[in-house]
Short mmCIF file of C-alpha atoms in Angstrom, two decimals:
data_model
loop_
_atom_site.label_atom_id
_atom_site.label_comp_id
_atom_site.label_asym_id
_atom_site.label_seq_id
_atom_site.Cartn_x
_atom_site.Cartn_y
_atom_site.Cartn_z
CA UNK A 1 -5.31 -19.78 -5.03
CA UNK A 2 -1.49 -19.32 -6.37
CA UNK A 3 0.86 -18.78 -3.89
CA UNK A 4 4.81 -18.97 -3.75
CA UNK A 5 6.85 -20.39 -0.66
CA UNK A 6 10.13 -19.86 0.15
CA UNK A 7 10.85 -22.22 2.98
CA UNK A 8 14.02 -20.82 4.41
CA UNK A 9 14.21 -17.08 4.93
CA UNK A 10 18.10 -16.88 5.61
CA UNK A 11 20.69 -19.84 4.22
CA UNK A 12 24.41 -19.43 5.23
CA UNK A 13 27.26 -21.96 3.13
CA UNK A 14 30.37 -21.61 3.15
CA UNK A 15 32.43 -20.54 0.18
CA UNK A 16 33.15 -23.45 -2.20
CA UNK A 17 30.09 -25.21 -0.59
CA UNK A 18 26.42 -26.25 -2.49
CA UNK A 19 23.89 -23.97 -2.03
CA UNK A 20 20.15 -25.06 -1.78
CA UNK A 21 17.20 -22.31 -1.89
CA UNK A 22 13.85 -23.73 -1.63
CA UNK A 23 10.76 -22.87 -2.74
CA UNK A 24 7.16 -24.24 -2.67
CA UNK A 25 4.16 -23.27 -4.86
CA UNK A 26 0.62 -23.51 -5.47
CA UNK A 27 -1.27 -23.11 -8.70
CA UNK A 28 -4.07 -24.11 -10.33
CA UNK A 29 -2.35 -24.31 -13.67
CA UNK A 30 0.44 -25.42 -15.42
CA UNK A 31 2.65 -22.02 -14.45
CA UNK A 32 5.52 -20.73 -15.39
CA UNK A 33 7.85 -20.43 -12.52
CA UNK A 34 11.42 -17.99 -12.16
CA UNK A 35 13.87 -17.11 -9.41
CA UNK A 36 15.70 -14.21 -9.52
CA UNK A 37 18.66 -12.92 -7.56
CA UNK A 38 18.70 -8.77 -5.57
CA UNK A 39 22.22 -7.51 -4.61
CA UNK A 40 22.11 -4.80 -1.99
CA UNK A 41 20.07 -2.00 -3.39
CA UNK A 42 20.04 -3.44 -6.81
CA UNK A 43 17.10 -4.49 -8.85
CA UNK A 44 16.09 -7.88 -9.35
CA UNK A 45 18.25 -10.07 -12.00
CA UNK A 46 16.64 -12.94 -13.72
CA UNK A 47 18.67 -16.18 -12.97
CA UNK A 48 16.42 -18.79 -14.51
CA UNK A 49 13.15 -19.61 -15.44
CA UNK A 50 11.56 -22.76 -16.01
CA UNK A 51 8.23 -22.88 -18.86
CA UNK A 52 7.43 -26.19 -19.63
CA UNK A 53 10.67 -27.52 -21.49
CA UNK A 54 13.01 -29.62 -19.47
CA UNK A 55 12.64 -30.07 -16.17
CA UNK A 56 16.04 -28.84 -14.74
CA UNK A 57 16.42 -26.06 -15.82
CA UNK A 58 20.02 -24.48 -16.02
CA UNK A 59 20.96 -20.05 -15.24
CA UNK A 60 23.23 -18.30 -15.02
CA UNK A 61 26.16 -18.19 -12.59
CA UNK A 62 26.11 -21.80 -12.38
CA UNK A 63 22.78 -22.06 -10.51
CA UNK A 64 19.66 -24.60 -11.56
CA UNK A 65 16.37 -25.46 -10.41
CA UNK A 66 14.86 -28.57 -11.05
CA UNK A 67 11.01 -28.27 -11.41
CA UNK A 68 8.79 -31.36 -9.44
CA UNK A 69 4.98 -31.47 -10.24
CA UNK A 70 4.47 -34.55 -7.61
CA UNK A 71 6.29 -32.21 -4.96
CA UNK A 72 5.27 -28.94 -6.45
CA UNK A 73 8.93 -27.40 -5.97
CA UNK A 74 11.26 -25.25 -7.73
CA UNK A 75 14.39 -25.62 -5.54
CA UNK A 76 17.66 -23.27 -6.58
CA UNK A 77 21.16 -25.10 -6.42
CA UNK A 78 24.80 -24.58 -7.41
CA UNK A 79 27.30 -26.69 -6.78
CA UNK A 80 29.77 -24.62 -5.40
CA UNK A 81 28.88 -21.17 -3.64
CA UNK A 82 31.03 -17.97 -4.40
CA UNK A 83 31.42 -15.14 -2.34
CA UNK A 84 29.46 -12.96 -4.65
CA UNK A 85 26.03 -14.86 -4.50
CA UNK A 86 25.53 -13.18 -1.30
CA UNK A 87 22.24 -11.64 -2.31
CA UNK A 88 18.27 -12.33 -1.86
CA UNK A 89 16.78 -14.79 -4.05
CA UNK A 90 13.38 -14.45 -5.12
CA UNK A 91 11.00 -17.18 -6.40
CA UNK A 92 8.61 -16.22 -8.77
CA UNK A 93 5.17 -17.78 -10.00
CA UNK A 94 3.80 -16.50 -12.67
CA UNK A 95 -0.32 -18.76 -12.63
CA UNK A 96 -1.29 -18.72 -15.99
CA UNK A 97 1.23 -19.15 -19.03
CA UNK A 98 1.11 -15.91 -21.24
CA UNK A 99 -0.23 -13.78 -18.55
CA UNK A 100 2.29 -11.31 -17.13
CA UNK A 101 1.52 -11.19 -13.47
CA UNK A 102 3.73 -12.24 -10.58
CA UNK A 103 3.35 -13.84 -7.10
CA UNK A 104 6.63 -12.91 -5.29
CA UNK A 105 8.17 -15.48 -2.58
CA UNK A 106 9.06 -13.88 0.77
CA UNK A 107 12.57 -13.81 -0.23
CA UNK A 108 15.97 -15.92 0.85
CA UNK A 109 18.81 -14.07 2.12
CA UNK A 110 21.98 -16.11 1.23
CA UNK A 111 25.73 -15.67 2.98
CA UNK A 112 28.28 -16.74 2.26
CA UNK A 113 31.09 -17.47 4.68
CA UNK A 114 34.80 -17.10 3.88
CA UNK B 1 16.78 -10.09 -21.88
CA UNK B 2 15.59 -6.85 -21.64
CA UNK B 3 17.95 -3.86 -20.49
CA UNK B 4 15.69 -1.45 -18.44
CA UNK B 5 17.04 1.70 -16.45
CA UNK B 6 15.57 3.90 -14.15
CA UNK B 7 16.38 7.81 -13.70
CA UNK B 8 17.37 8.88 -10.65
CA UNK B 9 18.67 6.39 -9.11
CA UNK B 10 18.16 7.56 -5.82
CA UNK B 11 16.37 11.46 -5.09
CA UNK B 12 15.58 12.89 -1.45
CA UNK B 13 13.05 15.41 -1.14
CA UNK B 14 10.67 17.27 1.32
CA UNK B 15 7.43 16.45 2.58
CA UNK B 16 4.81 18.00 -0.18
CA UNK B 17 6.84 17.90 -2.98
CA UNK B 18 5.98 16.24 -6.11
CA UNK B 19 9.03 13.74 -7.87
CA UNK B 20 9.14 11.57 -10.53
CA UNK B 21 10.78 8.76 -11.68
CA UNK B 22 11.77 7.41 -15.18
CA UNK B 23 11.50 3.72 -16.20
CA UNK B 24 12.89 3.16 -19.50
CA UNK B 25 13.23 -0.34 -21.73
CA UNK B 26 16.67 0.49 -23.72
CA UNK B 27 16.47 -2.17 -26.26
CA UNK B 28 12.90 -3.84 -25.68
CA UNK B 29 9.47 -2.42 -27.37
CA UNK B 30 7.60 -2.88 -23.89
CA UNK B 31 3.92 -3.53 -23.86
CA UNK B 32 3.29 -3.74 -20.31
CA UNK B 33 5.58 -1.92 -17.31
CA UNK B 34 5.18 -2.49 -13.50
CA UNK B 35 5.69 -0.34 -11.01
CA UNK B 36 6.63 -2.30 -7.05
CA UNK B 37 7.67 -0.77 -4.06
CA UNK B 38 10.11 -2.97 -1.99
CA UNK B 39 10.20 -1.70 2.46
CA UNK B 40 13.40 -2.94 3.53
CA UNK B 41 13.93 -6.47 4.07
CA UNK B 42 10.58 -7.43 2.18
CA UNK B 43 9.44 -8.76 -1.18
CA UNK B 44 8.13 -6.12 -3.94
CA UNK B 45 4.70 -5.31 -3.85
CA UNK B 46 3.31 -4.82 -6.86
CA UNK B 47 1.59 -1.09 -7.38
CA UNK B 48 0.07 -0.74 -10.50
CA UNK B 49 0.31 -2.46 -14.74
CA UNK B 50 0.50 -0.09 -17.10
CA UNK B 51 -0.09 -0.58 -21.15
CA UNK B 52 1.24 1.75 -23.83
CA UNK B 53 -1.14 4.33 -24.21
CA UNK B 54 -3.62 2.59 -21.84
CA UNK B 55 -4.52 4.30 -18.26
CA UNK B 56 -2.90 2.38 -15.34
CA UNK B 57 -4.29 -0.34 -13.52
CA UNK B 58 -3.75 0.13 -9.71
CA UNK B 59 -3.63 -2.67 -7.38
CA UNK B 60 -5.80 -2.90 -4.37
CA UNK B 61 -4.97 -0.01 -1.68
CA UNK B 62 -2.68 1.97 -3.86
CA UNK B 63 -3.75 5.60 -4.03
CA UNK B 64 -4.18 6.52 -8.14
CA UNK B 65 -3.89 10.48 -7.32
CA UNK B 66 -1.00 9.97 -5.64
CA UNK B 67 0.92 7.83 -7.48
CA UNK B 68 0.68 8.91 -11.63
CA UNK B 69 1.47 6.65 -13.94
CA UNK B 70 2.32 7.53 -17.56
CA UNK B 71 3.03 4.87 -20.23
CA UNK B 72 3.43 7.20 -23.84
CA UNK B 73 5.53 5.07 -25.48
CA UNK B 74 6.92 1.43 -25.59
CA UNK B 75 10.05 2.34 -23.95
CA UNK B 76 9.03 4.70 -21.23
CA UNK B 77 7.01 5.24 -18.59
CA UNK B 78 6.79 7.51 -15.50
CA UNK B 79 5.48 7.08 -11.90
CA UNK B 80 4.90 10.25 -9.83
CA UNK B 81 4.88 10.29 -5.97
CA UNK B 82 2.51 13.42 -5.86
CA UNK B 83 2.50 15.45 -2.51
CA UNK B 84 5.30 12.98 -0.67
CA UNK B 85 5.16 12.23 2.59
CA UNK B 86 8.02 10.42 5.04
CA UNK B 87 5.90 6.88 4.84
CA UNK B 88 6.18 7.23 0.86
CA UNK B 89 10.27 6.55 1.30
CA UNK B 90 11.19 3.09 -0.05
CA UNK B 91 12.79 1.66 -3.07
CA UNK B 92 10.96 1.78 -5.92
CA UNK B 93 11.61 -0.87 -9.06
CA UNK B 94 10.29 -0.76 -12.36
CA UNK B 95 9.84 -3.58 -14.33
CA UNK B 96 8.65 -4.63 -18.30
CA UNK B 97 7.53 -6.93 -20.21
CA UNK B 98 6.34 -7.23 -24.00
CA UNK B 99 4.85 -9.15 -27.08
CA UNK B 100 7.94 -10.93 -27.45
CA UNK B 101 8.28 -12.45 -23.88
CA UNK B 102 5.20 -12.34 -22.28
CA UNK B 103 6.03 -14.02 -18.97
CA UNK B 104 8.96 -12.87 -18.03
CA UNK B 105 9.48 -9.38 -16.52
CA UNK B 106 12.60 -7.27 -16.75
CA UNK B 107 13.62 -5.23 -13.88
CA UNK B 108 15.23 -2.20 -13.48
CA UNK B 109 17.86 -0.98 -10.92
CA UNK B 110 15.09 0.83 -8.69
CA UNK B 111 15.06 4.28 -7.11
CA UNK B 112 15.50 5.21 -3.87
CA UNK B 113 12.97 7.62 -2.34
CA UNK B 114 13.85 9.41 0.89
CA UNK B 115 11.51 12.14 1.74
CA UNK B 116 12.16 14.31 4.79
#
């Protein structure tokens, strides 16, 4: 069965600090996998996506995720956190390439302090 | 990507009224739209797939007479909450896809439901 984990359900940095989301997943196939960022109230905002090109993968904002087979993660990093990534991330799985649907993560609710 | 809005952006209502909410793809011919519902503090849950001039496909536990789904055209579609009720409130997000990027979804800004 697919299945999407999102290890930590609340990270807090500090401004200026990295920032590591991380995410797990299962799948039976080679899948093509996506995080995505939710401001308050706000619908969902594609950050990056990873489909069998390079490995680290680089978004927007200054985030990347660098995609491991052996480990089977998709971790989310930038180097230095900004006061306006306070958001929820979302990993994404999407099983089988071509096919459109989704397997949501639980979600990762980021702060950042001042 | 794909710039998608949604229409209204937030509507309040009272118990046994009908409302509907517009999903539009502004600049992207899309194939397939997704309707989710997101409870606060949770992921989206996915309610129904919907094809261009195909009837929708509902997932598992979602009530088809109460939530109508209308796909006419490759940039619109419409989901109606049909006799609301206070548990229907939540945010609810459109999203699309098409021939051109099959895998990745576009959302919109969602809707806000409140019903009284």
């Amino acid at each position: 069965a697919q299945s999407v984990t999102q290890l930590d359900s609340h990270v807090s940095v500090s401004e200026g600090t990295p920032v590591l989301l991380r995410c797990n997943y299962s799948s039976s196939y080679s899948p093509s996998l996506f995080w995505y960022v939710q401001h308050p109230n706000k619908g969902l905002q594609l950050l990056l996506k990873y489909t069998s090109a390079a490995t680290l993968v680089k978004g927007i904002n200054g985030f990347e995720a660098e995609f491991k087979k052996s480990e089977t993660s998709f971790h989310l990093t930038k180097p230095s956190a900004h006061m306006s990534d306070a958001a929820e991330y979302f990993c994404v799985v999407s099983p089988v390439r071509g096919t459109y649907k989704y397997i949501f993560g639980t979600g990762t609710r980021l702060k950042v302090l001042a | 990507g794909a710039v998608v809005s949604q229409h209204p952006s937030w509507v309040i209502c009272k118990s046994g009224t009908s409302v509907k909410i517009e999903c539009r793809s502004l600049d992207f011919q899309a194939t397939t739209m997704f309707w989710y519902r997101q409870f606060p503090k949770q992921s989206l849950m996915l309610m129904a797939t919907s094809n261009e001039g195909s009837k929708a496909t509902y997932e598992q536990g979602v009530e088809k007479d109460k939530f109508l789904i209308n796909h006419a055209s490759l940039t619109l579609s419409t989901l109606t909450v049909t006799s609301a009720h206070p548990e229907d409130s939540s945010f609810y997000i459109c999203s699309v896809t098409g021939e051109a990027s099959t895998d990745t979804q576009y959302f919109g800004p969602g809707t806000r439901l409140t019903v009284l």
